[in-house]
mmCIF file of C-alpha atoms in Angstrom:
data_model
loop_
_atom_site.group_PDB
_atom_site.id
_atom_site.type_symbol
_atom_site.label_atom_id
_atom_site.label_comp_id
_atom_site.label_asym_id
_atom_site.label_seq_id
_atom_site.Cartn_x
_atom_site.Cartn_y
_atom_site.Cartn_z
ATOM 1 C CA UNK A 1 -25.196 -2.567 95.018
ATOM 2 C CA UNK A 2 -21.573 -3.498 94.857
ATOM 3 C CA UNK A 3 -18.976 -1.687 97.087
ATOM 4 C CA UNK A 4 -17.485 0.107 94.047
ATOM 5 C CA UNK A 5 -20.530 2.323 93.930
ATOM 6 C CA UNK A 6 -21.247 2.534 97.736
ATOM 7 C CA UNK A 7 -20.665 6.252 97.721
ATOM 8 C CA UNK A 8 -23.165 6.852 94.856
ATOM 9 C CA UNK A 9 -26.416 8.538 95.191
ATOM 10 C CA UNK A 10 -28.978 6.353 93.408
ATOM 11 C CA UNK A 11 -32.352 8.021 92.454
ATOM 12 C CA UNK A 12 -35.476 6.578 94.090
ATOM 13 C CA UNK A 13 -36.789 5.383 90.702
ATOM 14 C CA UNK A 14 -33.567 3.675 89.788
ATOM 15 C CA UNK A 15 -32.880 2.220 93.229
ATOM 16 C CA UNK A 16 -36.421 0.689 93.350
ATOM 17 C CA UNK A 17 -36.074 -0.751 89.884
ATOM 18 C CA UNK A 18 -32.666 -2.317 90.718
ATOM 19 C CA UNK A 19 -33.955 -3.780 93.940
ATOM 20 C CA UNK A 20 -36.983 -5.255 92.239
ATOM 21 C CA UNK A 21 -34.986 -6.765 89.393
ATOM 22 C CA UNK A 22 -36.582 -4.452 86.909
ATOM 23 C CA UNK A 23 -34.787 -3.420 83.646
ATOM 24 C CA UNK A 24 -32.607 -0.260 83.769
ATOM 25 C CA UNK A 25 -30.592 1.424 81.081
ATOM 26 C CA UNK A 26 -27.674 3.707 81.810
ATOM 27 C CA UNK A 27 -27.167 6.841 79.822
ATOM 28 C CA UNK A 28 -23.936 8.787 79.525
ATOM 29 C CA UNK A 29 -23.763 12.545 80.459
ATOM 30 C CA UNK A 30 -20.872 13.664 78.226
ATOM 31 C CA UNK A 31 -23.241 13.672 75.342
ATOM 32 C CA UNK A 32 -25.536 16.002 77.258
ATOM 33 C CA UNK A 33 -22.836 18.439 78.333
ATOM 34 C CA UNK A 34 -20.314 18.217 75.539
ATOM 35 C CA UNK A 35 -21.967 16.739 72.624
ATOM 36 C CA UNK A 36 -25.172 18.626 72.173
ATOM 37 C CA UNK A 37 -25.851 22.402 71.724
ATOM 38 C CA UNK A 38 -27.680 24.315 74.455
ATOM 39 C CA UNK A 39 -30.628 24.713 75.156
ATOM 40 C CA UNK A 40 -31.563 21.665 72.967
ATOM 41 C CA UNK A 41 -29.493 19.348 75.096
ATOM 42 C CA UNK A 42 -31.864 19.289 77.989
ATOM 43 C CA UNK A 43 -34.923 18.644 75.853
ATOM 44 C CA UNK A 44 -32.978 15.794 73.962
ATOM 45 C CA UNK A 45 -31.872 14.314 77.359
ATOM 46 C CA UNK A 46 -35.540 13.922 78.212
ATOM 47 C CA UNK A 47 -36.371 12.395 74.782
ATOM 48 C CA UNK A 48 -33.676 9.793 75.335
ATOM 49 C CA UNK A 49 -35.156 8.821 78.678
ATOM 50 C CA UNK A 50 -38.615 8.611 77.009
ATOM 51 C CA UNK A 51 -37.063 6.149 74.396
ATOM 52 C CA UNK A 52 -35.682 4.082 77.081
ATOM 53 C CA UNK A 53 -39.103 3.880 78.801
ATOM 54 C CA UNK A 54 -40.735 3.086 75.489
ATOM 55 C CA UNK A 55 -38.344 0.146 75.178
ATOM 56 C CA UNK A 56 -39.664 -1.106 78.553
ATOM 57 C CA UNK A 57 -36.899 -0.007 81.018
ATOM 58 C CA UNK A 58 -36.065 2.748 83.495
ATOM 59 C CA UNK A 59 -33.450 5.393 82.387
ATOM 60 C CA UNK A 60 -30.460 5.989 84.616
ATOM 61 C CA UNK A 61 -28.292 9.108 83.501
ATOM 62 C CA UNK A 62 -24.931 8.804 85.272
ATOM 63 C CA UNK A 63 -22.998 11.961 86.229
ATOM 64 C CA UNK A 64 -21.014 13.598 89.113
ATOM 65 C CA UNK A 65 -22.736 16.578 90.818
ATOM 66 C CA UNK A 66 -20.931 18.429 93.511
ATOM 67 C CA UNK A 67 -18.563 15.521 94.021
ATOM 68 C CA UNK A 68 -21.352 12.886 94.356
ATOM 69 C CA UNK A 69 -21.654 10.211 91.872
ATOM 70 C CA UNK A 70 -25.293 9.929 90.832
ATOM 71 C CA UNK A 71 -26.940 7.019 89.181
ATOM 72 C CA UNK A 72 -30.201 8.399 87.901
ATOM 73 C CA UNK A 73 -30.955 12.169 87.906
ATOM 74 C CA UNK A 74 -34.059 14.078 88.828
ATOM 75 C CA UNK A 75 -35.367 16.656 86.501
ATOM 76 C CA UNK A 76 -33.793 19.521 88.507
ATOM 77 C CA UNK A 77 -30.426 17.689 88.504
ATOM 78 C CA UNK A 78 -30.643 17.077 84.817
ATOM 79 C CA UNK A 79 -31.356 20.779 84.257
ATOM 80 C CA UNK A 80 -28.446 21.793 86.406
ATOM 81 C CA UNK A 81 -26.061 19.473 84.528
ATOM 82 C CA UNK A 82 -27.340 20.540 80.973
ATOM 83 C CA UNK A 83 -26.470 24.171 81.914
ATOM 84 C CA UNK A 84 -23.260 23.562 83.704
ATOM 85 C CA UNK A 85 -19.697 23.698 82.723
ATOM 86 C CA UNK A 86 -19.044 20.052 83.921
ATOM 87 C CA UNK A 87 -15.709 18.630 83.186
ATOM 88 C CA UNK A 88 -15.465 15.408 81.082
ATOM 89 C CA UNK A 89 -14.553 12.453 83.352
ATOM 90 C CA UNK A 90 -13.287 9.257 81.897
ATOM 91 C CA UNK A 91 -12.412 6.341 84.284
ATOM 92 C CA UNK A 92 -9.101 8.066 84.908
ATOM 93 C CA UNK A 93 -10.627 11.330 85.995
ATOM 94 C CA UNK A 94 -13.717 10.018 87.754
ATOM 95 C CA UNK A 95 -12.071 9.519 91.251
ATOM 96 C CA UNK A 96 -10.442 13.052 90.893
ATOM 97 C CA UNK A 97 -13.729 14.655 90.077
ATOM 98 C CA UNK A 98 -15.452 13.042 93.018
ATOM 99 C CA UNK A 99 -12.678 13.850 95.487
ATOM 100 C CA UNK A 100 -12.470 17.393 94.229
ATOM 101 C CA UNK A 101 -16.255 17.963 94.684
ATOM 102 C CA UNK A 102 -16.732 18.836 91.022
ATOM 103 C CA UNK A 103 -19.573 18.563 88.457
ATOM 104 C CA UNK A 104 -18.464 15.994 85.877
ATOM 105 C CA UNK A 105 -20.054 14.378 82.792
ATOM 106 C CA UNK A 106 -19.294 10.613 82.407
ATOM 107 C CA UNK A 107 -17.708 9.247 79.098
ATOM 108 C CA UNK A 108 -18.584 5.949 77.550
ATOM 109 C CA UNK A 109 -15.861 4.189 79.654
ATOM 110 C CA UNK A 110 -16.796 5.702 82.949
ATOM 111 C CA UNK A 111 -20.512 5.287 82.368
ATOM 112 C CA UNK A 112 -19.991 1.635 81.549
ATOM 113 C CA UNK A 113 -17.884 1.117 84.530
ATOM 114 C CA UNK A 114 -20.498 2.545 86.910
ATOM 115 C CA UNK A 115 -23.376 0.823 85.215
ATOM 116 C CA UNK A 116 -21.707 -2.530 85.458
ATOM 117 C CA UNK A 117 -20.924 -2.011 89.171
ATOM 118 C CA UNK A 118 -24.437 -1.001 89.777
ATOM 119 C CA UNK A 119 -25.883 -4.142 88.167
ATOM 120 C CA UNK A 120 -27.411 -2.234 85.254
ATOM 121 C CA UNK A 121 -27.972 -4.555 82.234
ATOM 122 C CA UNK A 122 -27.631 -2.202 79.408
ATOM 123 C CA UNK A 123 -26.096 1.115 78.364
ATOM 124 C CA UNK A 124 -26.987 3.245 75.323
ATOM 125 C CA UNK A 125 -24.610 5.702 73.659
ATOM 126 C CA UNK A 126 -23.765 7.160 70.299
ATOM 127 C CA UNK A 127 -20.308 6.169 68.914
ATOM 128 C CA UNK A 128 -17.577 4.523 70.894
ATOM 129 C CA UNK A 129 -14.224 6.047 71.351
ATOM 130 C CA UNK A 130 -11.268 4.152 69.987
ATOM 131 C CA UNK A 131 -7.827 4.266 68.301
ATOM 132 C CA UNK A 132 -7.131 7.599 66.684
ATOM 133 C CA UNK A 133 -5.766 7.925 63.210
ATOM 134 C CA UNK A 134 -2.028 8.068 63.184
ATOM 135 C CA UNK A 135 -1.940 6.349 66.595
ATOM 136 C CA UNK A 136 1.040 4.460 65.362
ATOM 137 C CA UNK A 137 3.023 7.578 65.977
ATOM 138 C CA UNK A 138 0.927 9.236 68.743
ATOM 139 C CA UNK A 139 -0.226 6.205 70.769
ATOM 140 C CA UNK A 140 -3.492 8.145 71.016
ATOM 141 C CA UNK A 141 -6.224 5.569 72.115
ATOM 142 C CA UNK A 142 -9.358 6.144 74.054
ATOM 143 C CA UNK A 143 -9.630 4.786 77.558
ATOM 144 C CA UNK A 144 -13.019 3.457 76.501
ATOM 145 C CA UNK A 145 -11.585 0.409 75.116
ATOM 146 C CA UNK A 146 -9.821 -0.856 78.319
ATOM 147 C CA UNK A 147 -12.943 0.168 80.284
ATOM 148 C CA UNK A 148 -15.162 -1.896 77.974
ATOM 149 C CA UNK A 149 -12.902 -4.879 78.646
ATOM 150 C CA UNK A 150 -13.713 -4.640 82.402
ATOM 151 C CA UNK A 151 -17.407 -3.457 82.306
ATOM 152 C CA UNK A 152 -19.960 -6.269 82.313
ATOM 153 C CA UNK A 153 -22.874 -4.690 80.452
ATOM 154 C CA UNK A 154 -24.447 -4.488 77.057
ATOM 155 C CA UNK A 155 -23.372 -1.415 75.225
ATOM 156 C CA UNK A 156 -25.537 -0.262 72.386
ATOM 157 C CA UNK A 157 -23.782 2.027 69.992
ATOM 158 C CA UNK A 158 -23.651 3.085 66.324
ATOM 159 C CA UNK A 159 -20.107 1.781 66.016
ATOM 160 C CA UNK A 160 -17.039 3.801 66.374
ATOM 161 C CA UNK A 161 -16.883 7.597 65.762
ATOM 162 C CA UNK A 162 -16.056 7.780 61.953
ATOM 163 C CA UNK A 163 -13.209 10.205 62.722
ATOM 164 C CA UNK A 164 -11.215 7.426 64.352
ATOM 165 C CA UNK A 165 -9.339 4.421 62.873
ATOM 166 C CA UNK A 166 -12.204 2.011 62.697
ATOM 167 C CA UNK A 167 -10.270 -1.145 61.760
ATOM 168 C CA UNK A 168 -7.634 -0.550 64.443
ATOM 169 C CA UNK A 169 -10.374 -0.049 67.100
ATOM 170 C CA UNK A 170 -12.002 -3.411 66.127
ATOM 171 C CA UNK A 171 -8.635 -5.141 66.412
ATOM 172 C CA UNK A 172 -8.144 -3.722 69.917
ATOM 173 C CA UNK A 173 -11.591 -4.835 71.073
ATOM 174 C CA UNK A 174 -10.763 -8.251 69.692
ATOM 175 C CA UNK A 175 -7.501 -8.267 71.666
ATOM 176 C CA UNK A 176 -9.390 -7.261 74.796
ATOM 177 C CA UNK A 177 -11.861 -10.114 74.346
ATOM 178 C CA UNK A 178 -14.761 -7.846 73.908
ATOM 179 C CA UNK A 179 -17.449 -9.302 71.652
ATOM 180 C CA UNK A 180 -18.902 -7.051 68.966
ATOM 181 C CA UNK A 181 -22.150 -7.987 67.176
ATOM 182 C CA UNK A 182 -24.145 -6.205 64.502
ATOM 183 C CA UNK A 183 -27.885 -5.623 65.153
ATOM 184 C CA UNK A 184 -29.526 -7.097 62.136
ATOM 185 C CA UNK A 185 -26.391 -6.525 60.017
ATOM 186 C CA UNK A 186 -22.923 -7.977 59.400
ATOM 187 C CA UNK A 187 -21.648 -4.454 58.457
ATOM 188 C CA UNK A 188 -20.128 -2.541 61.275
ATOM 189 C CA UNK A 189 -21.581 0.944 61.232
ATOM 190 C CA UNK A 190 -19.492 4.093 61.083
ATOM 191 C CA UNK A 191 -21.394 6.415 63.375
ATOM 192 C CA UNK A 192 -22.631 9.056 60.968
ATOM 193 C CA UNK A 193 -22.434 6.404 58.142
ATOM 194 C CA UNK A 194 -24.543 3.281 57.891
ATOM 195 C CA UNK A 195 -21.492 1.219 56.988
ATOM 196 C CA UNK A 196 -17.861 1.803 57.921
ATOM 197 C CA UNK A 197 -16.659 -0.745 55.327
ATOM 198 C CA UNK A 198 -15.733 -3.272 58.016
ATOM 199 C CA UNK A 199 -17.493 -6.651 58.315
ATOM 200 C CA UNK A 200 -18.543 -8.301 61.426
ATOM 201 C CA UNK A 201 -18.452 -12.017 62.100
ATOM 202 C CA UNK A 202 -21.559 -12.029 64.179
ATOM 203 C CA UNK A 203 -25.006 -10.594 63.974
ATOM 204 C CA UNK A 204 -28.025 -10.893 66.331
ATOM 205 C CA UNK A 205 -31.515 -9.913 65.119
ATOM 206 C CA UNK A 206 -33.644 -9.506 68.285
ATOM 207 C CA UNK A 207 -33.381 -8.053 71.752
ATOM 208 C CA UNK A 208 -34.061 -11.532 73.188
ATOM 209 C CA UNK A 209 -31.120 -12.984 71.298
ATOM 210 C CA UNK A 210 -28.803 -10.288 72.585
ATOM 211 C CA UNK A 211 -30.082 -10.907 76.169
ATOM 212 C CA UNK A 212 -29.313 -14.621 75.877
ATOM 213 C CA UNK A 213 -25.821 -13.929 74.453
ATOM 214 C CA UNK A 214 -25.157 -11.689 77.459
ATOM 215 C CA UNK A 215 -26.560 -14.336 79.834
ATOM 216 C CA UNK A 216 -24.228 -16.955 78.253
ATOM 217 C CA UNK A 217 -21.348 -14.549 78.401
ATOM 218 C CA UNK A 218 -21.811 -14.452 82.279
ATOM 219 C CA UNK A 219 -22.417 -18.146 82.589
ATOM 220 C CA UNK A 220 -19.108 -18.752 80.828
ATOM 221 C CA UNK A 221 -17.345 -16.487 83.433
ATOM 222 C CA UNK A 222 -16.763 -13.894 80.777
ATOM 223 C CA UNK A 223 -19.319 -11.507 82.174
ATOM 224 C CA UNK A 224 -16.771 -8.895 83.309
ATOM 225 C CA UNK A 225 -16.483 -7.760 79.707
ATOM 226 C CA UNK A 226 -18.932 -5.705 77.741
ATOM 227 C CA UNK A 227 -21.009 -6.981 74.945
ATOM 228 C CA UNK A 228 -20.940 -4.368 72.142
ATOM 229 C CA UNK A 229 -24.065 -4.198 70.001
ATOM 230 C CA UNK A 230 -23.619 -2.005 66.961
ATOM 231 C CA UNK A 231 -26.856 -0.651 65.442
ATOM 232 C CA UNK A 232 -26.475 1.311 62.134
ATOM 233 C CA UNK A 233 -28.530 4.263 61.014
ATOM 234 C CA UNK A 234 -30.843 3.493 58.071
ATOM 235 C CA UNK A 235 -29.242 4.666 54.835
ATOM 236 C CA UNK A 236 -31.727 7.459 54.354
ATOM 237 C CA UNK A 237 -30.702 8.833 57.836
ATOM 238 C CA UNK A 238 -27.052 8.805 57.428
ATOM 239 C CA UNK A 239 -24.848 11.845 56.537
ATOM 240 C CA UNK A 240 -24.044 11.934 52.934
ATOM 241 C CA UNK A 241 -20.918 9.757 52.384
ATOM 242 C CA UNK A 242 -19.364 12.098 49.897
ATOM 243 C CA UNK A 243 -19.922 15.128 52.107
ATOM 244 C CA UNK A 244 -18.649 13.121 55.154
ATOM 245 C CA UNK A 245 -15.437 12.123 53.606
ATOM 246 C CA UNK A 246 -14.686 15.658 52.271
ATOM 247 C CA UNK A 247 -15.320 17.262 55.687
ATOM 248 C CA UNK A 248 -13.255 14.557 57.405
ATOM 249 C CA UNK A 249 -10.295 15.101 55.073
ATOM 250 C CA UNK A 250 -10.520 18.994 55.517
ATOM 251 C CA UNK A 251 -10.840 18.692 59.272
ATOM 252 C CA UNK A 252 -7.900 16.241 59.605
ATOM 253 C CA UNK A 253 -5.637 18.621 57.578
ATOM 254 C CA UNK A 254 -6.685 21.504 59.868
ATOM 255 C CA UNK A 255 -6.097 19.299 62.806
ATOM 256 C CA UNK A 256 -2.471 18.720 61.788
ATOM 257 C CA UNK A 257 -1.991 22.432 60.822
ATOM 258 C CA UNK A 258 -3.099 23.651 64.214
ATOM 259 C CA UNK A 259 -1.227 20.958 66.272
ATOM 260 C CA UNK A 260 -4.438 19.727 68.024
ATOM 261 C CA UNK A 261 -3.827 16.420 69.846
ATOM 262 C CA UNK A 262 -4.717 14.289 72.694
ATOM 263 C CA UNK A 263 -8.148 14.600 74.280
ATOM 264 C CA UNK A 264 -8.968 17.765 72.248
ATOM 265 C CA UNK A 265 -8.877 15.860 68.931
ATOM 266 C CA UNK A 266 -12.503 14.396 69.118
ATOM 267 C CA UNK A 267 -14.355 17.546 70.178
ATOM 268 C CA UNK A 268 -12.312 19.500 67.610
ATOM 269 C CA UNK A 269 -13.351 17.156 64.748
ATOM 270 C CA UNK A 270 -16.948 16.845 65.792
ATOM 271 C CA UNK A 271 -17.330 20.580 66.092
ATOM 272 C CA UNK A 272 -15.857 20.945 62.460
ATOM 273 C CA UNK A 273 -18.351 18.246 61.306
ATOM 274 C CA UNK A 274 -21.284 20.232 62.896
ATOM 275 C CA UNK A 275 -20.256 23.417 61.160
ATOM 276 C CA UNK A 276 -19.225 22.032 57.764
ATOM 277 C CA UNK A 277 -22.326 19.767 57.304
ATOM 278 C CA UNK A 278 -24.871 22.538 58.128
ATOM 279 C CA UNK A 279 -26.180 20.605 61.179
ATOM 280 C CA UNK A 280 -26.429 17.301 59.391
ATOM 281 C CA UNK A 281 -23.975 15.590 61.643
ATOM 282 C CA UNK A 282 -25.969 16.779 64.754
ATOM 283 C CA UNK A 283 -29.197 15.573 63.256
ATOM 284 C CA UNK A 284 -27.645 12.137 62.640
ATOM 285 C CA UNK A 285 -26.180 12.059 66.148
ATOM 286 C CA UNK A 286 -29.662 12.737 67.769
ATOM 287 C CA UNK A 287 -31.210 10.094 65.557
ATOM 288 C CA UNK A 288 -28.467 7.552 66.605
ATOM 289 C CA UNK A 289 -28.737 8.042 70.299
ATOM 290 C CA UNK A 290 -32.558 7.945 70.191
ATOM 291 C CA UNK A 291 -32.560 4.617 68.270
ATOM 292 C CA UNK A 292 -29.940 3.141 70.599
ATOM 293 C CA UNK A 293 -31.854 4.272 73.713
ATOM 294 C CA UNK A 294 -34.914 2.485 72.496
ATOM 295 C CA UNK A 295 -33.006 -0.673 71.507
ATOM 296 C CA UNK A 296 -31.122 -0.712 74.921
ATOM 297 C CA UNK A 297 -34.485 -0.436 76.791
ATOM 298 C CA UNK A 298 -35.775 -3.478 74.764
ATOM 299 C CA UNK A 299 -32.610 -5.558 75.548
ATOM 300 C CA UNK A 300 -32.775 -4.720 79.213
ATOM 301 C CA UNK A 301 -36.484 -5.662 79.287
ATOM 302 C CA UNK A 302 -35.658 -8.991 77.503
ATOM 303 C CA UNK A 303 -32.729 -9.665 79.929
ATOM 304 C CA UNK A 304 -35.051 -9.035 82.958
ATOM 305 C CA UNK A 305 -37.647 -11.376 81.550
ATOM 306 C CA UNK A 306 -35.097 -13.975 80.990
ATOM 307 C CA UNK A 307 -33.687 -13.655 84.452
ATOM 308 C CA UNK A 308 -37.146 -14.170 85.807
ATOM 309 C CA UNK A 309 -37.437 -17.408 83.836
#
């Protein structure tokens, strides 16, 4: 365990797995607290852990409870977090939440940061944060992107949240030297949508190929950056593209009219999607994270086998 997480409380199961070189997958807690409705969020959190185990790895949900950074949660801690009013903590807020003795849910960026420092091979999430629409005027860009340029772990996602500027986000990841590969596709997924309309130069078709790419990244002294693996939803599981585009246009117009900006933009738009799609966006979101948790488990297991030779 590196010094950066010396103050963390690591669960017995996760600690044993890491010490023995067994595969572990990090799971973010912002999805649990801020992205899923109660009381379903606690049940879905357990389902995601089950998917990681089915993939061959140990799940490690990361969060801050009472000012203690925790890597891996017990059932009682997970229940507490699912019912809490925990703040959202990016890399910027993480030390403040810990120092303030708070409950906090980790974002993509802060989860990837802690996972990498703990030596966790893979991290599963839904959609990445990125460059917001109209960022040319607002400079609104998620801290996830910088964090991924400094977090050495495989990040399995369904692309970038479709409410963002997908093209600009991919450009920023390229600038930061973060490799992005499609899982069994050259089409970059659009979170709720199977295809965002942006093509990827690279695709990898097996967990073993991804594990080898990550190993090579480290051997070339580029291991301090994440390796982003984008797995799309099957077309029959995506939100209807026509409905998606109409809801997005209406939500963006309301966003401007109400003057919503900064960190409030993403939760505002996601809530509008949930309301206007009759729960279809939530169904798709759950399907996304379940599939990504399973794939992350398989990648972590492949990486562990590769490391053992």
